[in-house]
Every structure is written in C-alpha cells, then in structure tokens.
Short mmCIF file of C-alpha atoms in Angstrom, two decimals:
data_model
loop_
_atom_site.label_atom_id
_atom_site.label_comp_id
_atom_site.label_asym_id
_atom_site.label_seq_id
_atom_site.Cartn_x
_atom_site.Cartn_y
_atom_site.Cartn_z
CA MET A 1 0.28 6.75 28.81
CA ILE A 2 -2.76 4.58 29.48
CA ASN A 3 -5.46 6.47 31.34
CA ASN A 4 -5.83 3.77 33.95
CA ASP A 5 -2.07 4.13 34.75
CA VAL A 6 -2.56 7.80 35.23
CA LEU A 7 -5.45 7.19 37.42
CA ARG A 8 -3.69 4.52 39.53
CA ARG A 9 -0.49 6.84 39.87
CA LEU A 10 -2.72 9.76 41.08
CA ARG A 11 -4.55 7.72 43.57
CA TYR A 12 -1.26 6.43 45.03
CA ALA A 13 0.30 9.85 45.08
CA PHE A 14 -2.59 11.46 46.94
CA ASP A 15 -3.19 8.27 48.97
CA TYR A 16 -6.98 8.40 48.10
CA SER A 17 -9.39 5.64 49.32
CA ASP A 18 -12.05 4.33 47.01
CA GLN A 19 -14.55 6.82 48.64
CA GLN A 20 -12.19 9.64 48.11
CA MET A 21 -11.88 8.80 44.51
CA MET A 22 -15.64 8.73 44.21
CA ASP A 23 -15.82 12.13 45.95
CA VAL A 24 -13.21 13.56 43.39
CA PHE A 25 -15.61 12.42 40.58
CA ALA A 26 -18.57 13.94 42.47
CA ARG A 27 -16.84 17.37 42.60
CA ALA A 28 -17.04 17.37 38.78
CA ASP A 29 -20.79 16.57 38.95
CA CYS A 30 -20.31 12.98 38.03
CA SER A 31 -21.46 9.98 40.01
CA VAL A 32 -19.35 6.83 39.85
CA THR A 33 -19.74 3.62 41.81
CA ARG A 34 -16.92 1.86 44.02
CA ASP A 35 -17.07 -1.00 41.56
CA GLN A 36 -16.38 1.33 38.58
CA VAL A 37 -13.44 2.94 40.44
CA CYS A 38 -12.00 -0.43 41.53
CA ASN A 39 -12.31 -1.82 37.91
CA TRP A 40 -10.41 1.16 36.55
CA LEU A 41 -7.72 0.56 39.18
CA LYS A 42 -7.23 -3.15 38.56
CA ALA A 43 -4.15 -4.58 36.83
CA ASP A 44 -4.48 -4.72 33.04
CA GLU A 45 -4.46 -8.51 33.14
CA ASP A 46 -7.29 -8.82 35.63
CA PRO A 47 -10.46 -10.11 34.08
CA ASP A 48 -12.52 -7.35 35.75
CA PHE A 49 -10.30 -4.52 34.45
CA VAL A 50 -12.15 -1.77 32.62
CA PHE A 51 -10.54 0.68 30.38
CA CYS A 52 -10.81 4.22 31.55
CA ASP A 53 -11.55 6.42 28.51
CA ASP A 54 -10.53 10.03 27.99
CA THR A 55 -13.74 11.56 29.01
CA THR A 56 -13.70 9.70 32.33
CA LEU A 57 -10.22 10.78 33.04
CA ALA A 58 -11.03 14.26 32.04
CA ILE A 59 -13.84 14.24 34.55
CA PHE A 60 -11.61 12.97 37.23
CA LEU A 61 -9.03 15.69 36.54
CA ASN A 62 -11.66 18.34 36.54
CA GLY A 63 -12.85 17.03 39.96
CA LEU A 64 -9.20 16.97 41.12
CA ILE A 65 -9.12 20.63 40.23
CA ASN A 66 -12.34 21.45 41.98
CA ALA A 67 -11.11 19.54 45.07
CA LEU A 68 -7.72 21.14 45.32
CA ARG A 69 -8.36 24.62 44.18
CA GLY A 70 -12.09 25.12 44.77
CA LYS A 71 -15.06 25.13 42.20
CA LYS A 72 -15.51 28.14 39.94
CA ASP A 73 -18.90 29.80 39.94
CA GLY A 74 -21.27 28.77 37.12
CA PRO A 75 -21.70 25.53 35.39
CA GLN A 76 -19.00 22.69 35.40
CA PRO A 77 -17.02 22.84 32.16
CA GLU A 78 -17.72 19.97 29.63
CA PRO A 79 -15.10 17.31 29.98
CA GLU A 80 -12.90 16.67 26.92
CA GLN A 81 -13.70 13.94 24.49
CA GLU A 82 -9.98 13.35 23.75
CA LEU A 83 -7.02 13.85 26.12
CA SER A 84 -3.43 14.19 25.16
CA ASN A 85 -0.56 14.02 27.60
CA ASN A 86 -0.18 17.79 27.25
CA MET A 87 -3.71 18.21 28.45
CA ILE A 88 -3.26 15.79 31.41
CA PHE A 89 -0.09 17.61 32.30
CA MET A 90 -1.88 21.07 32.18
CA LYS A 91 -4.82 19.97 34.20
CA LEU A 92 -2.40 18.63 36.94
CA ARG A 93 -0.48 21.68 36.91
CA ILE A 94 -3.55 23.72 37.31
CA ALA A 95 -4.83 21.42 40.11
CA LEU A 96 -1.68 21.64 42.08
CA ASN A 97 -1.39 25.34 41.49
CA LEU A 98 2.27 25.04 40.13
CA LYS A 99 4.17 27.70 38.37
CA SER A 100 6.85 26.82 35.78
CA ASP A 101 9.73 27.09 38.29
CA ASP A 102 7.82 24.62 40.56
CA VAL A 103 7.22 22.05 37.78
CA LEU A 104 10.95 22.40 36.58
CA ALA A 105 12.06 21.78 40.26
CA MET A 106 9.74 18.74 40.64
CA LEU A 107 11.19 17.29 37.42
CA GLU A 108 14.60 17.93 38.62
CA SER A 109 14.00 16.08 41.89
CA VAL A 110 13.24 12.85 39.85
CA GLY A 111 16.36 13.37 37.63
CA MET A 112 14.73 14.94 34.65
CA SER A 113 15.72 18.31 33.46
CA LEU A 114 13.90 20.51 31.00
CA SER A 115 14.58 24.12 30.07
CA GLN A 116 11.97 26.78 30.66
CA HIS A 117 11.41 26.82 26.82
CA GLU A 118 10.82 23.21 26.48
CA LEU A 119 8.26 23.33 29.31
CA THR A 120 6.31 26.24 27.95
CA ALA A 121 6.30 24.41 24.60
CA LEU A 122 4.24 21.62 26.32
CA PHE A 123 1.53 23.98 27.31
CA ARG A 124 1.12 25.83 24.08
CA LYS A 125 -1.97 25.15 21.75
CA PRO A 126 -1.34 22.33 19.32
CA GLY A 127 -1.40 24.65 16.25
CA HIS A 128 1.38 26.90 17.64
CA LYS A 129 4.56 26.90 15.89
CA HIS A 130 6.56 26.21 19.15
CA TYR A 131 3.99 23.50 20.42
CA ARG A 132 5.70 20.28 21.55
CA GLU A 133 4.00 16.94 22.15
CA CYS A 134 4.45 15.72 25.82
CA LYS A 135 6.00 12.22 25.69
CA ASP A 136 4.88 9.52 27.99
CA GLN A 137 8.34 9.77 29.76
CA ILE A 138 7.76 13.38 30.67
CA LEU A 139 4.32 12.75 32.15
CA ARG A 140 5.50 9.50 33.91
CA ASN A 141 8.35 11.64 35.57
CA PHE A 142 5.95 14.47 36.50
CA LEU A 143 3.58 11.91 38.10
CA LYS A 144 6.56 10.33 39.95
CA ALA A 145 7.61 13.81 41.22
CA VAL A 146 3.91 14.60 42.41
CA GLN A 147 4.09 11.19 44.25
CA LEU A 148 7.51 12.18 45.75
CA GLN A 149 6.35 15.60 46.79
CA ARG A 150 2.96 14.20 48.34
CA ARG A 151 4.11 10.83 49.93
CA GLY A 152 7.81 11.62 50.55
CA GLN A 153 11.15 10.03 49.71
CA SER A 154 10.40 6.59 50.93
CA THR A 155 7.81 6.01 48.19
CA ALA A 156 9.81 7.03 45.26
CA ALA A 157 9.66 3.63 43.79
CA GLU A 158 6.94 2.86 41.25
CA PRO A 159 3.47 2.38 42.84
CA PRO A 160 1.98 -1.07 42.82
CA ASN A 161 0.07 -1.99 39.73
CA GLU A 162 -3.01 -2.72 41.69
CA LEU A 163 -3.96 -0.48 44.67
#
C-alpha cells in the first residue's frame, strides 16, 4: 500500500484533526507542520500532494504507539528506513494493544478470515522459514476493521480520498 493511503486511513479511523496528527508526530520527537500533514493527506492527483516516505510513516506509527500505549523510558527508537506491510501491521497491533484473537476477530468483522498460523506467519522475522509477506489486501482489511472498531458500523465504507 502507498504510505499516504495508510496515513489517510489512520487519520480517518481515529478521527484526528491536523493538530492531533501533528501531536502524534511530536510524541515520536518529530516536529511537522500543518502544511506537511495536509500535503501528505491530499489526493494523489492534487498538485500539492507530497509522497510520505517510509521513515515519515515509521515516525508516525512510533508516535501512535507512544500516544496510545505510553512512551517507554529512555530514548525514542530510531524510525525504520524501510517499512513493509508486515512492519506496519505489527506497529498497529502494538499501538492498539491487540492479541492474535483480537486481530482475527477484527478481520472476521470485515469478511476476511485468516487462521492463527497464517496470522503468526505475518509477524515473524523475514528470514524465518514460516514468514509470510503481508499483502495489501490484508493490511487494507485490517485498517478497515480498525476504522469499524473506532468509528462504528455507519462508516464502514471507504474513507474519502482527501480528508
């Protein structure tokens, strides 16, 4: 998935304002401007659209973990330079404090079924023999389930492209 789509969907799911988005970045010790946030959230066709790179999304996800779970003692972890769907999924699972059964139930609520083994394969290290790459469809459905959980049944449709 495109990082900007992930950012848009998370903003919509959590119903964050521009200021709240900036606050999430600040929780990961990163200062961003309202213009930066707005440009990341614009439609892909918009002339002011700015691509959100992996490091920026990693900073946001680290800030989300800090915002929802509390910041750990010590220095802020360095954001990843490259993010995979598996890493995005794992960071969201940590931020939302979800157990495997919770994730499976959430995916089931949006019509996607995975076995326990398939799910744990997504969270293994890439070199592990049972590692499985997280496809866009799985991440998209998980984000939809987060939206459903946070905003309710009436917003189960796709979020608007530009928020």
